[in-house]
């Protein structure tokens, strides 16, 4: 991994500094993806999920798109942990963010390669810089009791994405992958910023 947490950037302009829904944005910055699903799972207090993937381009890990929805009655946030992965198993947590049930998008069976059609989770504010070959996991969990939770779409038994695996309570599922897309963008540095000063962040869609 390269210089995580040691560089300051300003990225150009539109958005908010938290994880949220963004439907209809273009797929500029698209890196890894697996678009299809045939199975629906449920994330709750006793069952986590997520996806690890192998990075294909250098830059700032800007976000990830999943096909997700909250069931009726969900009150607990969805917790999103970004982690280093080694041997298919998550390791050091690189950053954490949360999403409220109200900020989840549609849950399509198939993601669109060109446009965001599901839930786009912003990760740029976590300051995670990646390089080709890095293995990164995005783990999804919640304190919501098992009677409710967050549904998610995945493709089972066919290993459709060979560069990673679906995360589970026991580590990862070698035959399954979530429907997902990742976005990696080139950061833009502005003169006059002190190292470590992130007080003047502004947000962006992928350039």
PDB file of C-alpha atoms in Angstrom:
ATOM      1  CA  UNK A   1       0.000   0.000   0.000  1.00  0.00           C
ATOM      2  CA  UNK A   2       1.265   3.535  -0.690  1.00  0.00           C
ATOM      3  CA  UNK A   3       1.388   6.511   1.666  1.00  0.00           C
ATOM      4  CA  UNK A   4      -1.989   5.891   3.277  1.00  0.00           C
ATOM      5  CA  UNK A   5      -2.968   8.755   5.522  1.00  0.00           C
ATOM      6  CA  UNK A   6       0.150  10.822   4.715  1.00  0.00           C
ATOM      7  CA  UNK A   7      -1.059  12.918   1.782  1.00  0.00           C
ATOM      8  CA  UNK A   8      -3.639  15.671   1.616  1.00  0.00           C
ATOM      9  CA  UNK A   9      -5.868  16.211  -1.363  1.00  0.00           C
ATOM     10  CA  UNK A  10      -8.661  18.340  -2.620  1.00  0.00           C
ATOM     11  CA  UNK A  11     -10.989  16.635  -5.065  1.00  0.00           C
ATOM     12  CA  UNK A  12     -13.229  18.641  -7.349  1.00  0.00           C
ATOM     13  CA  UNK A  13     -16.590  19.643  -6.267  1.00  0.00           C
ATOM     14  CA  UNK A  14     -20.034  17.996  -5.971  1.00  0.00           C
ATOM     15  CA  UNK A  15     -21.211  15.745  -3.172  1.00  0.00           C
ATOM     16  CA  UNK A  16     -21.039  15.341   0.572  1.00  0.00           C
ATOM     17  CA  UNK A  17     -18.426  14.029   2.960  1.00  0.00           C
ATOM     18  CA  UNK A  18     -20.220  10.889   4.039  1.00  0.00           C
ATOM     19  CA  UNK A  19     -21.444   7.636   2.577  1.00  0.00           C
ATOM     20  CA  UNK A  20     -24.712   8.148   0.733  1.00  0.00           C
ATOM     21  CA  UNK A  21     -26.813   7.216  -2.270  1.00  0.00           C
ATOM     22  CA  UNK A  22     -25.900   8.518  -5.706  1.00  0.00           C
ATOM     23  CA  UNK A  23     -27.920   7.170  -8.620  1.00  0.00           C
ATOM     24  CA  UNK A  24     -27.244   8.077 -12.241  1.00  0.00           C
ATOM     25  CA  UNK A  25     -23.591   9.093 -11.968  1.00  0.00           C
ATOM     26  CA  UNK A  26     -21.246   7.995 -14.725  1.00  0.00           C
ATOM     27  CA  UNK A  27     -18.698   5.228 -14.241  1.00  0.00           C
ATOM     28  CA  UNK A  28     -15.527   7.317 -14.696  1.00  0.00           C
ATOM     29  CA  UNK A  29     -12.836   5.921 -12.405  1.00  0.00           C
ATOM     30  CA  UNK A  30     -14.316   2.423 -12.660  1.00  0.00           C
ATOM     31  CA  UNK A  31     -11.786  -0.242 -11.667  1.00  0.00           C
ATOM     32  CA  UNK A  32     -13.075  -3.687 -10.617  1.00  0.00           C
ATOM     33  CA  UNK A  33     -16.577  -5.070 -11.118  1.00  0.00           C
ATOM     34  CA  UNK A  34     -18.882  -8.090 -11.121  1.00  0.00           C
ATOM     35  CA  UNK A  35     -22.305  -7.027 -12.342  1.00  0.00           C
ATOM     36  CA  UNK A  36     -24.607 -10.046 -12.032  1.00  0.00           C
ATOM     37  CA  UNK A  37     -26.499 -11.734  -9.210  1.00  0.00           C
ATOM     38  CA  UNK A  38     -28.855 -14.658  -8.761  1.00  0.00           C
ATOM     39  CA  UNK A  39     -29.100 -14.912  -4.957  1.00  0.00           C
ATOM     40  CA  UNK A  40     -30.258 -12.578  -2.175  1.00  0.00           C
ATOM     41  CA  UNK A  41     -28.533 -12.624   1.226  1.00  0.00           C
ATOM     42  CA  UNK A  42     -29.270 -10.848   4.513  1.00  0.00           C
ATOM     43  CA  UNK A  43     -26.818  -8.924   6.690  1.00  0.00           C
ATOM     44  CA  UNK A  44     -27.786  -8.779  10.376  1.00  0.00           C
ATOM     45  CA  UNK A  45     -26.136  -8.930  13.796  1.00  0.00           C
ATOM     46  CA  UNK A  46     -25.190 -12.578  13.274  1.00  0.00           C
ATOM     47  CA  UNK A  47     -24.237 -12.448   9.611  1.00  0.00           C
ATOM     48  CA  UNK A  48     -21.820 -10.107   7.832  1.00  0.00           C
ATOM     49  CA  UNK A  49     -20.955  -9.938   4.155  1.00  0.00           C
ATOM     50  CA  UNK A  50     -18.917  -7.876   1.708  1.00  0.00           C
ATOM     51  CA  UNK A  51     -16.399  -8.368  -1.061  1.00  0.00           C
ATOM     52  CA  UNK A  52     -12.646  -8.371  -1.449  1.00  0.00           C
ATOM     53  CA  UNK A  53     -11.049  -7.503  -4.777  1.00  0.00           C
ATOM     54  CA  UNK A  54      -7.690  -7.003  -6.463  1.00  0.00           C
ATOM     55  CA  UNK A  55      -6.966  -3.384  -7.379  1.00  0.00           C
ATOM     56  CA  UNK A  56      -6.169  -2.675 -11.026  1.00  0.00           C
ATOM     57  CA  UNK A  57      -5.130   0.988 -11.010  1.00  0.00           C
ATOM     58  CA  UNK A  58      -3.252   3.479  -8.823  1.00  0.00           C
ATOM     59  CA  UNK A  59      -5.029   6.269  -6.989  1.00  0.00           C
ATOM     60  CA  UNK A  60      -7.505   7.109  -4.267  1.00  0.00           C
ATOM     61  CA  UNK A  61     -10.128   4.470  -3.410  1.00  0.00           C
ATOM     62  CA  UNK A  62     -13.095   6.703  -4.148  1.00  0.00           C
ATOM     63  CA  UNK A  63     -16.070   4.403  -3.613  1.00  0.00           C
ATOM     64  CA  UNK A  64     -17.815   1.101  -4.135  1.00  0.00           C
ATOM     65  CA  UNK A  65     -21.264   0.258  -5.468  1.00  0.00           C
ATOM     66  CA  UNK A  66     -23.330  -2.639  -4.088  1.00  0.00           C
ATOM     67  CA  UNK A  67     -26.894  -3.812  -4.722  1.00  0.00           C
ATOM     68  CA  UNK A  68     -28.426  -3.364  -1.253  1.00  0.00           C
ATOM     69  CA  UNK A  69     -31.701  -2.529   0.494  1.00  0.00           C
ATOM     70  CA  UNK A  70     -32.909  -2.296   4.081  1.00  0.00           C
ATOM     71  CA  UNK A  71     -35.807  -4.465   5.215  1.00  0.00           C
ATOM     72  CA  UNK A  72     -38.820  -2.846   6.897  1.00  0.00           C
ATOM     73  CA  UNK A  73     -38.115  -1.860  10.492  1.00  0.00           C
ATOM     74  CA  UNK A  74     -34.334  -1.530  10.266  1.00  0.00           C
ATOM     75  CA  UNK A  75     -33.031   1.101  12.700  1.00  0.00           C
ATOM     76  CA  UNK A  76     -29.321   0.250  12.987  1.00  0.00           C
ATOM     77  CA  UNK A  77     -26.781   1.663  10.515  1.00  0.00           C
ATOM     78  CA  UNK A  78     -24.835  -0.452   8.060  1.00  0.00           C
ATOM     79  CA  UNK A  79     -21.143  -0.436   9.047  1.00  0.00           C
ATOM     80  CA  UNK A  80     -18.608  -0.404   6.200  1.00  0.00           C
ATOM     81  CA  UNK A  81     -15.043  -1.479   7.055  1.00  0.00           C
ATOM     82  CA  UNK A  82     -12.302  -1.229   4.422  1.00  0.00           C
ATOM     83  CA  UNK A  83      -9.542  -3.736   5.139  1.00  0.00           C
ATOM     84  CA  UNK A  84      -6.278  -5.121   3.845  1.00  0.00           C
ATOM     85  CA  UNK A  85      -6.680  -8.697   2.632  1.00  0.00           C
ATOM     86  CA  UNK A  86      -4.102 -11.481   2.686  1.00  0.00           C
ATOM     87  CA  UNK A  87      -4.758 -15.028   1.538  1.00  0.00           C
ATOM     88  CA  UNK A  88      -8.453 -14.266   1.137  1.00  0.00           C
ATOM     89  CA  UNK A  89      -8.790 -13.160   4.760  1.00  0.00           C
ATOM     90  CA  UNK A  90      -9.371  -9.565   5.928  1.00  0.00           C
ATOM     91  CA  UNK A  91      -6.657  -8.073   8.125  1.00  0.00           C
ATOM     92  CA  UNK A  92      -5.904  -4.490   9.212  1.00  0.00           C
ATOM     93  CA  UNK A  93      -8.865  -2.096   9.063  1.00  0.00           C
ATOM     94  CA  UNK A  94      -7.864   0.878   6.887  1.00  0.00           C
ATOM     95  CA  UNK A  95     -11.002   2.919   7.517  1.00  0.00           C
ATOM     96  CA  UNK A  96     -14.646   2.733   8.580  1.00  0.00           C
ATOM     97  CA  UNK A  97     -17.803   4.577   7.593  1.00  0.00           C
ATOM     98  CA  UNK A  98     -21.529   4.020   8.152  1.00  0.00           C
ATOM     99  CA  UNK A  99     -24.733   4.306   6.131  1.00  0.00           C
ATOM    100  CA  UNK A 100     -28.230   4.873   7.499  1.00  0.00           C
ATOM    101  CA  UNK A 101     -31.103   2.783   6.075  1.00  0.00           C
ATOM    102  CA  UNK A 102     -32.522   5.896   4.384  1.00  0.00           C
ATOM    103  CA  UNK A 103     -29.402   6.295   2.234  1.00  0.00           C
ATOM    104  CA  UNK A 104     -29.604   2.944   0.468  1.00  0.00           C
ATOM    105  CA  UNK A 105     -30.562   2.821  -3.183  1.00  0.00           C
ATOM    106  CA  UNK A 106     -32.394   0.283  -5.324  1.00  0.00           C
ATOM    107  CA  UNK A 107     -31.408  -3.405  -5.297  1.00  0.00           C
ATOM    108  CA  UNK A 108     -31.202  -4.438  -8.972  1.00  0.00           C
ATOM    109  CA  UNK A 109     -30.286  -7.986  -9.997  1.00  0.00           C
ATOM    110  CA  UNK A 110     -27.710  -6.604 -12.442  1.00  0.00           C
ATOM    111  CA  UNK A 111     -25.556  -3.499 -12.085  1.00  0.00           C
ATOM    112  CA  UNK A 112     -25.019  -1.158 -15.030  1.00  0.00           C
ATOM    113  CA  UNK A 113     -21.414  -0.888 -16.215  1.00  0.00           C
ATOM    114  CA  UNK A 114     -21.851   2.725 -17.362  1.00  0.00           C
ATOM    115  CA  UNK A 115     -24.074   4.239 -14.659  1.00  0.00           C
ATOM    116  CA  UNK A 116     -24.592   3.964 -10.899  1.00  0.00           C
ATOM    117  CA  UNK A 117     -27.960   2.270 -10.415  1.00  0.00           C
ATOM    118  CA  UNK A 118     -27.710   0.882  -6.872  1.00  0.00           C
ATOM    119  CA  UNK A 119     -26.024   2.125  -3.660  1.00  0.00           C
ATOM    120  CA  UNK A 120     -22.778   4.039  -4.120  1.00  0.00           C
ATOM    121  CA  UNK A 121     -20.780   4.117  -0.869  1.00  0.00           C
ATOM    122  CA  UNK A 122     -18.318   7.018  -0.779  1.00  0.00           C
ATOM    123  CA  UNK A 123     -14.887   6.072   0.584  1.00  0.00           C
ATOM    124  CA  UNK A 124     -12.650   8.959  -0.535  1.00  0.00           C
ATOM    125  CA  UNK A 125     -12.806  10.662   2.875  1.00  0.00           C
ATOM    126  CA  UNK A 126     -11.007   7.617   4.361  1.00  0.00           C
ATOM    127  CA  UNK A 127      -7.822   8.642   2.486  1.00  0.00           C
ATOM    128  CA  UNK A 128      -6.984   5.141   1.236  1.00  0.00           C
ATOM    129  CA  UNK A 129      -4.481   5.115  -1.630  1.00  0.00           C
ATOM    130  CA  UNK A 130      -4.123   1.890  -3.602  1.00  0.00           C
ATOM    131  CA  UNK A 131      -1.884   0.398  -6.272  1.00  0.00           C
ATOM    132  CA  UNK A 132      -2.358  -2.395  -8.834  1.00  0.00           C
ATOM    133  CA  UNK A 133      -2.216  -5.782  -7.146  1.00  0.00           C
ATOM    134  CA  UNK A 134      -3.367  -4.550  -3.728  1.00  0.00           C
ATOM    135  CA  UNK A 135      -6.074  -6.747  -2.238  1.00  0.00           C
ATOM    136  CA  UNK A 136      -8.779  -4.767  -0.453  1.00  0.00           C
ATOM    137  CA  UNK A 137     -11.893  -5.955   1.359  1.00  0.00           C
ATOM    138  CA  UNK A 138     -15.084  -3.981   1.966  1.00  0.00           C
ATOM    139  CA  UNK A 139     -16.881  -5.642   4.871  1.00  0.00           C
ATOM    140  CA  UNK A 140     -20.566  -4.925   5.602  1.00  0.00           C
ATOM    141  CA  UNK A 141     -22.025  -5.510   9.064  1.00  0.00           C
ATOM    142  CA  UNK A 142     -24.737  -4.206  11.381  1.00  0.00           C
ATOM    143  CA  UNK A 143     -25.993  -4.473  14.946  1.00  0.00           C
ATOM    144  CA  UNK A 144     -29.534  -5.016  13.621  1.00  0.00           C
ATOM    145  CA  UNK A 145     -31.168  -8.150  15.050  1.00  0.00           C
ATOM    146  CA  UNK A 146     -31.672 -11.146  12.787  1.00  0.00           C
ATOM    147  CA  UNK A 147     -35.409 -10.563  12.288  1.00  0.00           C
ATOM    148  CA  UNK A 148     -34.479  -7.534  10.136  1.00  0.00           C
ATOM    149  CA  UNK A 149     -31.391  -6.416   8.276  1.00  0.00           C
ATOM    150  CA  UNK A 150     -29.903  -5.419   4.946  1.00  0.00           C
ATOM    151  CA  UNK A 151     -30.543  -7.497   1.843  1.00  0.00           C
ATOM    152  CA  UNK A 152     -27.761  -7.794  -0.712  1.00  0.00           C
ATOM    153  CA  UNK A 153     -27.376  -9.389  -4.134  1.00  0.00           C
ATOM    154  CA  UNK A 154     -24.639 -11.871  -5.042  1.00  0.00           C
ATOM    155  CA  UNK A 155     -23.754 -14.534  -7.571  1.00  0.00           C
ATOM    156  CA  UNK A 156     -23.219 -17.950  -6.011  1.00  0.00           C
ATOM    157  CA  UNK A 157     -21.396 -21.167  -6.926  1.00  0.00           C
ATOM    158  CA  UNK A 158     -19.786 -19.967 -10.173  1.00  0.00           C
ATOM    159  CA  UNK A 159     -16.878 -17.762  -8.975  1.00  0.00           C
ATOM    160  CA  UNK A 160     -17.720 -15.010 -11.495  1.00  0.00           C
ATOM    161  CA  UNK A 161     -14.967 -12.646 -10.284  1.00  0.00           C
ATOM    162  CA  UNK A 162     -11.593 -14.468 -10.110  1.00  0.00           C
ATOM    163  CA  UNK A 163      -9.793 -11.511  -8.488  1.00  0.00           C
ATOM    164  CA  UNK A 164     -11.596 -11.805  -5.165  1.00  0.00           C
ATOM    165  CA  UNK A 165     -14.354 -13.420  -3.118  1.00  0.00           C
ATOM    166  CA  UNK A 166     -17.494 -12.661  -1.142  1.00  0.00           C
ATOM    167  CA  UNK A 167     -16.761 -12.068   2.551  1.00  0.00           C
ATOM    168  CA  UNK A 168     -18.577 -14.097   5.210  1.00  0.00           C
ATOM    169  CA  UNK A 169     -18.468 -14.810   8.940  1.00  0.00           C
ATOM    170  CA  UNK A 170     -15.858 -17.515   8.374  1.00  0.00           C
ATOM    171  CA  UNK A 171     -13.633 -15.395   6.118  1.00  0.00           C
ATOM    172  CA  UNK A 172     -14.572 -15.606   2.452  1.00  0.00           C
ATOM    173  CA  UNK A 173     -16.618 -17.756   0.098  1.00  0.00           C
ATOM    174  CA  UNK A 174     -14.422 -18.927  -2.775  1.00  0.00           C
ATOM    175  CA  UNK A 175     -17.355 -19.667  -5.123  1.00  0.00           C
ATOM    176  CA  UNK A 176     -19.399 -16.483  -4.681  1.00  0.00           C
ATOM    177  CA  UNK A 177     -19.102 -12.744  -5.348  1.00  0.00           C
ATOM    178  CA  UNK A 178     -21.330  -9.790  -4.622  1.00  0.00           C
ATOM    179  CA  UNK A 179     -22.644  -7.647  -7.439  1.00  0.00           C
ATOM    180  CA  UNK A 180     -20.199  -4.752  -7.085  1.00  0.00           C
ATOM    181  CA  UNK A 181     -18.179  -2.001  -8.755  1.00  0.00           C
ATOM    182  CA  UNK A 182     -15.154  -0.157  -7.365  1.00  0.00           C
ATOM    183  CA  UNK A 183     -13.923   3.338  -8.248  1.00  0.00           C
ATOM    184  CA  UNK A 184     -10.312   4.534  -8.043  1.00  0.00           C
ATOM    185  CA  UNK A 185      -9.436   8.115  -9.056  1.00  0.00           C
ATOM    186  CA  UNK A 186      -6.329  10.259  -9.377  1.00  0.00           C
ATOM    187  CA  UNK A 187      -6.138  12.760  -6.484  1.00  0.00           C
ATOM    188  CA  UNK A 188      -5.660  16.460  -7.178  1.00  0.00           C
ATOM    189  CA  UNK A 189      -3.195  18.217  -4.897  1.00  0.00           C
ATOM    190  CA  UNK A 190      -3.431  21.928  -4.137  1.00  0.00           C
ATOM    191  CA  UNK A 191      -0.467  24.137  -3.182  1.00  0.00           C
ATOM    192  CA  UNK A 192      -0.374  25.591   0.309  1.00  0.00           C
ATOM    193  CA  UNK A 193      -1.920  22.660   2.175  1.00  0.00           C
ATOM    194  CA  UNK A 194      -0.025  21.498   5.230  1.00  0.00           C
ATOM    195  CA  UNK A 195       0.702  17.786   5.447  1.00  0.00           C
ATOM    196  CA  UNK A 196      -2.096  16.135   7.407  1.00  0.00           C
ATOM    197  CA  UNK A 197      -4.498  19.083   7.141  1.00  0.00           C
ATOM    198  CA  UNK A 198      -7.841  17.872   5.784  1.00  0.00           C
ATOM    199  CA  UNK A 199      -9.918  20.827   7.022  1.00  0.00           C
ATOM    200  CA  UNK A 200     -10.671  22.139   3.513  1.00  0.00           C
ATOM    201  CA  UNK A 201     -11.846  18.949   1.815  1.00  0.00           C
ATOM    202  CA  UNK A 202     -14.433  19.270  -0.917  1.00  0.00           C
ATOM    203  CA  UNK A 203     -16.095  16.309  -2.586  1.00  0.00           C
ATOM    204  CA  UNK A 204     -16.534  15.006  -6.117  1.00  0.00           C
ATOM    205  CA  UNK A 205     -17.993  12.447  -8.426  1.00  0.00           C
ATOM    206  CA  UNK A 206     -15.282  10.531 -10.295  1.00  0.00           C
ATOM    207  CA  UNK A 207     -13.615  12.922 -12.812  1.00  0.00           C
TER     208      UNK A 207
END
